[in-house]
Short mmCIF file of C-alpha atoms in Angstrom, two decimals:
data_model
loop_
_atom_site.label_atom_id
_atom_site.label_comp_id
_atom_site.label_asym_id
_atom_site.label_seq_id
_atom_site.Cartn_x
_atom_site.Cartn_y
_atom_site.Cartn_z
CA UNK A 9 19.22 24.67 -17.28
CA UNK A 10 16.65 22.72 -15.40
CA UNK A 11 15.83 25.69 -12.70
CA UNK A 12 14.50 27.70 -15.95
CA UNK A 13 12.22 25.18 -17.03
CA UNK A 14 11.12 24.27 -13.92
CA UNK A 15 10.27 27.84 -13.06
CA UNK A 16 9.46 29.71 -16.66
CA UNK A 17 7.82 32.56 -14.78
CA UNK A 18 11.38 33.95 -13.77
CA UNK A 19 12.55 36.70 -15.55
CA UNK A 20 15.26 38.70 -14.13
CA UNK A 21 18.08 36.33 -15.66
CA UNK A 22 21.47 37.20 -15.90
CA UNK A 23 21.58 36.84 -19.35
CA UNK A 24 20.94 39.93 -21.42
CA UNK A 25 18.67 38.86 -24.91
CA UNK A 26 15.26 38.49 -23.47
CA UNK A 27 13.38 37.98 -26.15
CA UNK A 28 15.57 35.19 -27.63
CA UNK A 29 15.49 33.33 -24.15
CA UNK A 30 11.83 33.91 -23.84
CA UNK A 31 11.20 31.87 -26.69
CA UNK A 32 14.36 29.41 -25.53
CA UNK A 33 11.95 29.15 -22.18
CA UNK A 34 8.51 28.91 -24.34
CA UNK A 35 9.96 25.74 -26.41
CA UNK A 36 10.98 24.35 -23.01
CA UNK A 37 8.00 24.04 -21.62
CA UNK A 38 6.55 22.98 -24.67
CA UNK A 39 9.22 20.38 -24.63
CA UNK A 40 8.54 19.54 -20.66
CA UNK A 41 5.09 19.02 -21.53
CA UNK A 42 5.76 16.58 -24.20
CA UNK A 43 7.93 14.77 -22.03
CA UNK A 44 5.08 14.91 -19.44
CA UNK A 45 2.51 13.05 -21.50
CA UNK A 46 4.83 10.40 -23.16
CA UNK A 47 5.89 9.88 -19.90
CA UNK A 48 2.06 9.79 -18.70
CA UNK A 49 1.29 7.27 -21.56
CA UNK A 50 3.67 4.46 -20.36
CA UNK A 51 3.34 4.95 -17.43
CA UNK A 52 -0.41 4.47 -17.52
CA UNK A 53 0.33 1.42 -20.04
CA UNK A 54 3.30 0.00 -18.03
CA UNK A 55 3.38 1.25 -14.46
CA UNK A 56 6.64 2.85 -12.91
CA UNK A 57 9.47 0.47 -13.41
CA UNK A 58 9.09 -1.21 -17.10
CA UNK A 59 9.00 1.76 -18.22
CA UNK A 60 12.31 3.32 -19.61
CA UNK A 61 13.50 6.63 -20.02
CA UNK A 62 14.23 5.86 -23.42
CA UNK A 63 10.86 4.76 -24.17
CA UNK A 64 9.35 7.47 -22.72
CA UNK A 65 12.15 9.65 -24.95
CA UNK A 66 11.15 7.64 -27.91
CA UNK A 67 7.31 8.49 -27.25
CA UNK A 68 8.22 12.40 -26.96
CA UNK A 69 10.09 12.07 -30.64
CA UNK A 70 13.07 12.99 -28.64
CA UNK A 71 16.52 11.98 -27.35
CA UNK A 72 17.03 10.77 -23.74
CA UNK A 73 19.53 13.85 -23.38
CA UNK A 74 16.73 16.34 -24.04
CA UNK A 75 14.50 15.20 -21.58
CA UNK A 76 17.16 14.60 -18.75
CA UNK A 77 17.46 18.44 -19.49
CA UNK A 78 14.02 18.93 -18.00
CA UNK A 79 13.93 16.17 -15.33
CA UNK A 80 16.63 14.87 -13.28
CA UNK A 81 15.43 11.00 -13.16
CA UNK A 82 12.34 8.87 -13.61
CA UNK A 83 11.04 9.37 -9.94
CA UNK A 84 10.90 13.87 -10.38
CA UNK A 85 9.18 12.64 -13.81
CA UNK A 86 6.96 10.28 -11.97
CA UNK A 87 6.01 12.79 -9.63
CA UNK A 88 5.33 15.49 -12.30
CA UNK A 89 3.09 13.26 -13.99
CA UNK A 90 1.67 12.20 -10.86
CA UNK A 91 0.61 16.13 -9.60
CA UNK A 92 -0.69 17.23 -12.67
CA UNK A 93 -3.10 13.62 -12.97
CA UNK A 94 -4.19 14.10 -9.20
CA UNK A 95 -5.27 17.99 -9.26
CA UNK A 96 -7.65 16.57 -12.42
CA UNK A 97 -8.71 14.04 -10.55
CA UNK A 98 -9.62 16.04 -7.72
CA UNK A 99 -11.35 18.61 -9.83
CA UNK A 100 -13.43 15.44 -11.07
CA UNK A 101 -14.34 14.09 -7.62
CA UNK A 102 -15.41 17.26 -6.82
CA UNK A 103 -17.83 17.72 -9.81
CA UNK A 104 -19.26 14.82 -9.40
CA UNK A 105 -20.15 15.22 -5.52
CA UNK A 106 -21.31 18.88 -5.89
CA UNK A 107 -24.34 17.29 -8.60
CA UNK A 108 -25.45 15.20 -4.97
CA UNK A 109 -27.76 16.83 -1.90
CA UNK A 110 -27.39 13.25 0.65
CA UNK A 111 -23.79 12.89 2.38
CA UNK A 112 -23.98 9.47 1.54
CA UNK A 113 -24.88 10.15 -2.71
CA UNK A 114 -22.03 12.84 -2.63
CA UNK A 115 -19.31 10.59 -1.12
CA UNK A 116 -20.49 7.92 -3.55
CA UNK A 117 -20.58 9.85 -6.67
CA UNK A 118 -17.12 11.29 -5.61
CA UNK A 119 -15.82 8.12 -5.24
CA UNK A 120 -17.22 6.25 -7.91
CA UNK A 121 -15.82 8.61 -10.10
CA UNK A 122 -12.16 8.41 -8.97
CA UNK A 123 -12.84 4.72 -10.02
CA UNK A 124 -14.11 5.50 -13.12
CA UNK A 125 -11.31 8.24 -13.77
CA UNK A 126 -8.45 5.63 -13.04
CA UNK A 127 -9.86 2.37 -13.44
CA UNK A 128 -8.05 2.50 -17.48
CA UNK A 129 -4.55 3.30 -15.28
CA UNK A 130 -4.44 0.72 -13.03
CA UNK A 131 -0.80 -0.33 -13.16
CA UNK A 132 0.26 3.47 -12.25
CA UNK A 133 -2.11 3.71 -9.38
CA UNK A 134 -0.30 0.65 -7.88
CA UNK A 135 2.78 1.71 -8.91
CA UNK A 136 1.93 4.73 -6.94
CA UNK A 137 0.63 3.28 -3.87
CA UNK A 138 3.74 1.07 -3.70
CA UNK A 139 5.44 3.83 -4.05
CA UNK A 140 3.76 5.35 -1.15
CA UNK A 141 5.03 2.64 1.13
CA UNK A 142 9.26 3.40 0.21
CA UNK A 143 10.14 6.52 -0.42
CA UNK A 144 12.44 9.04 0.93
CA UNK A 145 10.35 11.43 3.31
CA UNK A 146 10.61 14.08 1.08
CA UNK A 147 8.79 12.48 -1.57
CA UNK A 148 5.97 11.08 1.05
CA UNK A 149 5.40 14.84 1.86
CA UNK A 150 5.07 15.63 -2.22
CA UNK A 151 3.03 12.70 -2.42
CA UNK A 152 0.48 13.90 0.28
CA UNK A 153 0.37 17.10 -0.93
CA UNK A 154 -1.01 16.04 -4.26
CA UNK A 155 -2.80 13.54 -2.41
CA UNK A 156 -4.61 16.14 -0.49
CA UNK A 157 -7.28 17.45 -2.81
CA UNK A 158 -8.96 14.19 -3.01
CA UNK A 159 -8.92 13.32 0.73
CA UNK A 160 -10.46 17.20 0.80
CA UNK A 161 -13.02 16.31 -1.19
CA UNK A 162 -14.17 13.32 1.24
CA UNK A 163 -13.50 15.85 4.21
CA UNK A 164 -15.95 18.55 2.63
CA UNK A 165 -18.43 16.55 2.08
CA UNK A 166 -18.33 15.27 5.65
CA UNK A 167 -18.33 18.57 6.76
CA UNK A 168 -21.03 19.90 5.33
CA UNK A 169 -22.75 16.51 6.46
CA UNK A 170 -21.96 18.26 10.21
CA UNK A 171 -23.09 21.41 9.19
CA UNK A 172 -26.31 20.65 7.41
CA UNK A 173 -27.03 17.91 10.57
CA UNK A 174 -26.71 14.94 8.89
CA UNK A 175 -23.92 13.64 10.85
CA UNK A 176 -23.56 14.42 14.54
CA UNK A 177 -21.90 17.20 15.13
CA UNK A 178 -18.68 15.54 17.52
CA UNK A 179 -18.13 13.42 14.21
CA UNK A 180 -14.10 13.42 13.91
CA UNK A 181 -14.04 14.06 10.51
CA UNK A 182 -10.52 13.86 9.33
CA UNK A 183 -10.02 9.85 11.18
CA UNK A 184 -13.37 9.31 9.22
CA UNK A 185 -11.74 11.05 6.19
CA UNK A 186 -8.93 8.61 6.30
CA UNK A 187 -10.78 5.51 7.05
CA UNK A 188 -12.94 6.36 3.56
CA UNK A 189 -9.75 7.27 1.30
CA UNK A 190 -7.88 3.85 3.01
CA UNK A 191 -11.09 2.17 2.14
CA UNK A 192 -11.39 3.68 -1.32
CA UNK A 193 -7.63 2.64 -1.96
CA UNK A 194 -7.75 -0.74 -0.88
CA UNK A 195 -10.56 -1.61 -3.40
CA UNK A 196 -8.12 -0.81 -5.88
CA UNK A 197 -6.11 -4.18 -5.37
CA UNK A 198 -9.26 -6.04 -6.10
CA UNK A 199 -9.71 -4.20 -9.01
CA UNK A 200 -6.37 -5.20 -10.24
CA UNK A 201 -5.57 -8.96 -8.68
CA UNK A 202 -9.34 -10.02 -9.02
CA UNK A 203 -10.49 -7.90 -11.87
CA UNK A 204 -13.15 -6.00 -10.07
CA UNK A 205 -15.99 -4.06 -12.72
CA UNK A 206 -17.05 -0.83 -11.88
CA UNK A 207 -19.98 -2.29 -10.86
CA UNK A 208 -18.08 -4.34 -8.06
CA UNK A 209 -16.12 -1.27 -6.69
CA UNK A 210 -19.46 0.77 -6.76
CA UNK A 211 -21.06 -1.70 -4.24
CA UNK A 212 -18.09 -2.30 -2.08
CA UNK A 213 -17.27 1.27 -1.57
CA UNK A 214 -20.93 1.71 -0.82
CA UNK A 215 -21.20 -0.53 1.90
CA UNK A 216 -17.62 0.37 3.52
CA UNK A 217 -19.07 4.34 3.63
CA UNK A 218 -22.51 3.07 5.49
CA UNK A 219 -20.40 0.92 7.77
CA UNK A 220 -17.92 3.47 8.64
CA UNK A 221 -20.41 6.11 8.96
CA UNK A 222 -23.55 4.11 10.74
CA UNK A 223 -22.33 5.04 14.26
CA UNK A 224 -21.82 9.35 13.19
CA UNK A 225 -25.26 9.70 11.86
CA UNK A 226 -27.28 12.16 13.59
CA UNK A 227 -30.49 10.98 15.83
CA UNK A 228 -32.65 13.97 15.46
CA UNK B 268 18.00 -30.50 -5.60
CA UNK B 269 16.20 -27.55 -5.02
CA UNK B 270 13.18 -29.61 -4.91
CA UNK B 271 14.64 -32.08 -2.43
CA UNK B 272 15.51 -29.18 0.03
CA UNK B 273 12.08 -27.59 -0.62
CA UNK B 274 9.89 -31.55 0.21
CA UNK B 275 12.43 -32.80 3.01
CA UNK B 276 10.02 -35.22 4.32
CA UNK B 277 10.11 -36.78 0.75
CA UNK B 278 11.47 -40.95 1.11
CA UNK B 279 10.73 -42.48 -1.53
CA UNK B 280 13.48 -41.47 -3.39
CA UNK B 281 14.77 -43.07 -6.69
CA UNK B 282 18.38 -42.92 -5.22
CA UNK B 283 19.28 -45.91 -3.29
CA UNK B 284 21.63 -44.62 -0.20
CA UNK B 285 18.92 -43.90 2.05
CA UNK B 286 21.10 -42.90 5.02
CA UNK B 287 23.36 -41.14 3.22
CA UNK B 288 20.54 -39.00 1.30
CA UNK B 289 18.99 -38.30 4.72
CA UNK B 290 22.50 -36.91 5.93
CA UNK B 291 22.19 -34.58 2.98
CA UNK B 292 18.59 -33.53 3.37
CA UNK B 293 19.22 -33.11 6.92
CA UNK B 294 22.31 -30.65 6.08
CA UNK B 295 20.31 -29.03 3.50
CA UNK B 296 17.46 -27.82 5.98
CA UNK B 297 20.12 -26.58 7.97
CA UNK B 298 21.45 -24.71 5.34
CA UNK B 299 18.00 -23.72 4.08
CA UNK B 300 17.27 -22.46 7.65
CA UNK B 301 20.83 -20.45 7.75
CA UNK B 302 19.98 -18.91 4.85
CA UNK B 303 16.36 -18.08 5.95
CA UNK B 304 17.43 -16.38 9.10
CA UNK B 305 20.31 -14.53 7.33
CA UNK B 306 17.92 -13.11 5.25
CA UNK B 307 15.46 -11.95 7.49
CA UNK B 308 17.47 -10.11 9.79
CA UNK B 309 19.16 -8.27 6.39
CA UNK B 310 15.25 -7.63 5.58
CA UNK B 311 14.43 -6.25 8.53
CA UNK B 312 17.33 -4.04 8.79
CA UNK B 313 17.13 -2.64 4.95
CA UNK B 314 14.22 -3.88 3.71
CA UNK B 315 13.82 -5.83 0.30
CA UNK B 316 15.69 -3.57 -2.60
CA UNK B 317 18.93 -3.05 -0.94
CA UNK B 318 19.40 -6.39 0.63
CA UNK B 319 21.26 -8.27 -2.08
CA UNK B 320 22.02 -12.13 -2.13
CA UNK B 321 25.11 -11.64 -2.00
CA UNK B 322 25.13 -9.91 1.22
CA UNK B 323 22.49 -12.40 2.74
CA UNK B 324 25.44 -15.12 1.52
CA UNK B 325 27.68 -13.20 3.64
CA UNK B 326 25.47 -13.23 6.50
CA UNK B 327 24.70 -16.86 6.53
CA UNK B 328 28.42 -17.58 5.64
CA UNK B 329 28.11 -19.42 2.31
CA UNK B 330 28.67 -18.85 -0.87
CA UNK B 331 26.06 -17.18 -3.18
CA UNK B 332 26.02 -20.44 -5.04
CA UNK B 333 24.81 -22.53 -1.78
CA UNK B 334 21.86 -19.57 -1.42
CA UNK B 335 20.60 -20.48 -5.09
CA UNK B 336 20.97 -23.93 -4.52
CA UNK B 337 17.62 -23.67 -2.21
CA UNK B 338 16.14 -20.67 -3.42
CA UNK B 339 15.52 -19.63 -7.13
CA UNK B 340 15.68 -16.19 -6.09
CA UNK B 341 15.30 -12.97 -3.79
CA UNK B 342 11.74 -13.29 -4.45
CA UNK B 343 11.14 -16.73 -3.06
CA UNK B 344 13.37 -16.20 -0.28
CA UNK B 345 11.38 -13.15 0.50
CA UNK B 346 8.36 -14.74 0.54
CA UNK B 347 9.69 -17.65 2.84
CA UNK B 348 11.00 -15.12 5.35
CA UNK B 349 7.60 -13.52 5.56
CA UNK B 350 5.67 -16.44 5.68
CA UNK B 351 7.18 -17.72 8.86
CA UNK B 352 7.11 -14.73 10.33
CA UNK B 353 3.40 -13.75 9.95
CA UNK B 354 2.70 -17.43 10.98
CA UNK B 355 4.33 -16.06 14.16
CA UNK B 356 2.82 -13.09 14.00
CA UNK B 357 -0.86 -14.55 13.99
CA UNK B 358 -0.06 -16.41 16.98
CA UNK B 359 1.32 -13.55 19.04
CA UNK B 360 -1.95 -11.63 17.93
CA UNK B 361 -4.41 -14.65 19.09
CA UNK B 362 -2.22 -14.96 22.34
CA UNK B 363 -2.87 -11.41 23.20
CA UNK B 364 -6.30 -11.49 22.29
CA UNK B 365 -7.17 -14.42 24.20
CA UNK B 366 -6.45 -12.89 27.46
CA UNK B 367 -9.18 -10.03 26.85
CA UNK B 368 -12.79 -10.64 27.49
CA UNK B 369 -14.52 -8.00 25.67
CA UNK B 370 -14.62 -7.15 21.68
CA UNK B 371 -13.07 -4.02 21.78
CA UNK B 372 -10.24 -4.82 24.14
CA UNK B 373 -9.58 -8.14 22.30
CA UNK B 374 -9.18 -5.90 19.07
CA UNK B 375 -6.71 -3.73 20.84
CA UNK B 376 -4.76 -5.84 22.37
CA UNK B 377 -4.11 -8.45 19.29
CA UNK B 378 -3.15 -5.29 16.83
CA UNK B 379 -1.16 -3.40 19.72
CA UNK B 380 0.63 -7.10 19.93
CA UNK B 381 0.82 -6.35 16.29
CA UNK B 382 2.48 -3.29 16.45
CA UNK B 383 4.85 -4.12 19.08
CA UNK B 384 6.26 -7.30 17.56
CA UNK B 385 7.11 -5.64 13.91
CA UNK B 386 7.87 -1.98 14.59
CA UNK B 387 11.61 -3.01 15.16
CA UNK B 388 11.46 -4.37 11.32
CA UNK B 389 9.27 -1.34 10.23
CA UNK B 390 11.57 -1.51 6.32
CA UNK B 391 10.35 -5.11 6.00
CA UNK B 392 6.63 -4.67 6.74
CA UNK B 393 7.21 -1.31 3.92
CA UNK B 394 8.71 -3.95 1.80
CA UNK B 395 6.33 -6.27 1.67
CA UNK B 396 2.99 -3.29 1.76
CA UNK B 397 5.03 -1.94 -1.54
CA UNK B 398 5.43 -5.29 -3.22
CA UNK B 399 2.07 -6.78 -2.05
CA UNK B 400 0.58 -3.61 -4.75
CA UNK B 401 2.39 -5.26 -7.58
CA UNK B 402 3.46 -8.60 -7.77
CA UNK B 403 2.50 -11.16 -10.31
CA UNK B 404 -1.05 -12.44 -9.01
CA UNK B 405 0.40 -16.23 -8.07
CA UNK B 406 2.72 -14.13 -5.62
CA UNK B 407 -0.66 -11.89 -4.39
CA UNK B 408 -2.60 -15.02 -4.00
CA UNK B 409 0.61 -16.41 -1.90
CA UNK B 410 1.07 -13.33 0.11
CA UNK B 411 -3.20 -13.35 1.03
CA UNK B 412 -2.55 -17.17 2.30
CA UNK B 413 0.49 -15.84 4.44
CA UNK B 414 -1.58 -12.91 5.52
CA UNK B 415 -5.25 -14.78 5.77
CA UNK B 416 -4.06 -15.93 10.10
CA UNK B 417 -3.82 -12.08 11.11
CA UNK B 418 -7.03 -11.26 9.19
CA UNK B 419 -8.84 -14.12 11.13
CA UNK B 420 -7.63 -13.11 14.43
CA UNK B 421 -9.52 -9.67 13.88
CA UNK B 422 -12.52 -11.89 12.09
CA UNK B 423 -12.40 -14.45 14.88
CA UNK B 424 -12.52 -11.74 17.53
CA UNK B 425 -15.94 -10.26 15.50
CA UNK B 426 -17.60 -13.33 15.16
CA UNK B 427 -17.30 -13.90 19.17
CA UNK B 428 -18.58 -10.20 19.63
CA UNK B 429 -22.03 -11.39 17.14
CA UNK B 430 -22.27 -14.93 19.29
CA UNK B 431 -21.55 -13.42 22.67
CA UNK B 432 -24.51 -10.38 21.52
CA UNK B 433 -22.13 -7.29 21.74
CA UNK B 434 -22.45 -6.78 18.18
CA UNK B 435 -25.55 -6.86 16.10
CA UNK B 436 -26.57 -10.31 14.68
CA UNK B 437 -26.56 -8.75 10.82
CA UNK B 438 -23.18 -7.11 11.49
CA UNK B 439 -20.88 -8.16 8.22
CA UNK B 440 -18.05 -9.44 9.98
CA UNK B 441 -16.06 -9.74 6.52
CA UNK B 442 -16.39 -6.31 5.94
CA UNK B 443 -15.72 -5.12 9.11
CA UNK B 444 -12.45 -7.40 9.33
CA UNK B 445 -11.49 -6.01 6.27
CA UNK B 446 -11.66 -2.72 7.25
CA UNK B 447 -9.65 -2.75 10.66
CA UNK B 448 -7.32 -4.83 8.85
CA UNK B 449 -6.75 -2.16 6.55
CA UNK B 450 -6.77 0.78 9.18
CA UNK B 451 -4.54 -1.35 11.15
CA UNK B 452 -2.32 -1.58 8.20
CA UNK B 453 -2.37 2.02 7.01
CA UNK B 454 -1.19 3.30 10.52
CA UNK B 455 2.34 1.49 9.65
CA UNK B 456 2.53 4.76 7.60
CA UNK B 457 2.52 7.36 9.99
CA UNK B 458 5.41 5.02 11.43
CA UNK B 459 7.38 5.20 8.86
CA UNK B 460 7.37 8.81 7.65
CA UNK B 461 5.86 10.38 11.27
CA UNK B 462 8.23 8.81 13.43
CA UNK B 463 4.73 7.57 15.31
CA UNK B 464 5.41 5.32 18.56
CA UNK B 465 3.75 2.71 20.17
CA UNK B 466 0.98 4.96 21.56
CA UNK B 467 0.36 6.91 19.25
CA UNK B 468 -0.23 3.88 17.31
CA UNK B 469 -2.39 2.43 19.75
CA UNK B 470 -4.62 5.50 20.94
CA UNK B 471 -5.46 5.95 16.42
CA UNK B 472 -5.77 2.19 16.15
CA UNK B 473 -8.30 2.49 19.17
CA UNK B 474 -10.07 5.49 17.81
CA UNK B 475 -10.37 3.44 14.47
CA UNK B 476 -11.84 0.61 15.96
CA UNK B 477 -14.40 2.70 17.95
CA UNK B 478 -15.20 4.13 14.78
CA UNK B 479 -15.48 1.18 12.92
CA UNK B 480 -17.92 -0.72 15.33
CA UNK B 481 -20.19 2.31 16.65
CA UNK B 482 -23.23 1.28 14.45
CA UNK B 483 -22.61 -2.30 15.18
CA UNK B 484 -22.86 -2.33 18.91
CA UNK B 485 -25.77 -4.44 19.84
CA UNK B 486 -28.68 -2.67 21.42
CA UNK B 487 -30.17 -4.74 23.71
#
């Protein structure tokens, strides 16, 4: 049952009635969805562990059976939720550097607006990052997968920062990617133990990027 | 009682039997200490979720009932395991450092020293990453006093580099800590899910520091 919704594309089923199962498959991913952003809800509200699979069941306007149809525990949930919020994100981060000409205003804007994306979520970004830290090494390799559009969008921008001369061109752009993402992550525990504004992050993130990068810039 | 074990150097006592009371605190740090070291080696070799007290009871030979007598719960005995061992920690880090002259092998050698003393408890130092992104904020502001020695090591080391004129005099030492502190702590990663060794640990923690200081290198 769960390989069909999971993969609602697939066609050549056993089973004989297409049309009937076609719109058997259509209400199940209508019915993954809404599982998807109940789920997305409390766990934005919550974080990971308060929240319950019968809350979360309860938000959908559904039983706990039907959505244990379409995801075997909380964690595949977690990680569904967690794919679909980081390719947005991405797509944001990316808007928002491609409005900047400077390396430094691109990596800023891209940053800042990460913040401002997930700021309202904070208790699933930590629950996410602590997450991060125990997991089986499958899910670490899921996890940097949908990780990896954001770190690309740092990585882009530093690259075209080599390209267009900015930067020098032995910069090793993929430790300097990392040291800006661990940088841009750490702020986050501010934001949530100290209550850091917007305003706060924007500055701190600001200075880490000229630290990190006052050494690569280019001496022309 | 629990506050008795917890303030052994307490005397002025209501209860009369001085002696005898001492007898009992004595045997109680004992016990606390049993406990303690039963704890931390169950810690290190699961990490937090899966070591139960029940086990750590076991280990120490007592009865779960003697473990709650001095600790309220896995929480608090968590924290008191980690607390003693980053106090160690810092001083194997300024140890190391002190037998460097120069900013950048100072750096090195405390955080190799790092490395080396807590890769053989790699679940613990996942543990307590994980749980330092969401803990009540008394427990945070705990865990940042535990943590505050290592961090001072790498600030320490920075402030020598500004007063000995290898780095610039502006050069925000907080910042910079902050920032190798976090690199440092990020590399833990790749440990844990890359299987990385010592030096690969030490050539990115190198390359990080390099990184890190290249536009704060004094020009004289």
């Amino acid at each position: 049952m769960r390989d069909i919704a999971l993969t609602p594309s697939k066609t050549n089923d056993a089973e004989s009635e297409t049309p009937r199962l076609n719109r058997r498959q259509a209400a199940k991913v209508r019915t993954r969805q809404k599982v998807l952003d109940a789920a997305r809800t409390l766990f934005a509200e919550r974080g990971y562990e308060p929240a319950t699979i019968r809350d979360i069941a309860k938000g959908a306007g559904m039983s706990t059976g039907a959505v244990f149809a379409n995801f075997q525990d909380k964690a595949e949930l977690f990680e569904a939720v967690l794919s679909e919020d980081l390719a947005k994100l991405a797509e944001t981060l990316k808007t928002a550097a491609a409005a900047e000409t400077s390396l430094r205003a691109r990596l800023l804007a891209a940053l800042t607006a990460g913040y401002h994306s997930s700021l309202e979520q904070l208790p699933l970004v930590q629950a996410v990052v602590a997450r991060s830290w125990f997991q089986p090494v499958a899910a670490e390799m899921r996890t940097r997968t949908a990780i990896k559009p954001l770190v690309m969008v740092v990585s882009d921008a530093l690259q075209a920062g080599v390209r267009e001369g900015e930067l020098r061109q032995d910069a090793d752009v993929r430790l300097l990617s990392e040291l800006i993402y661990e940088a841009f992550l750490s702020n986050y525990r501010r934001a949530a133990y100290d209550g850091w504004t917007m305003q706060q992050l924007t500055t701190q993130i600001g200075k880490q990027i000229d630290v990190i990068l006052a050494g690569q810039i280019s001496r022309q």
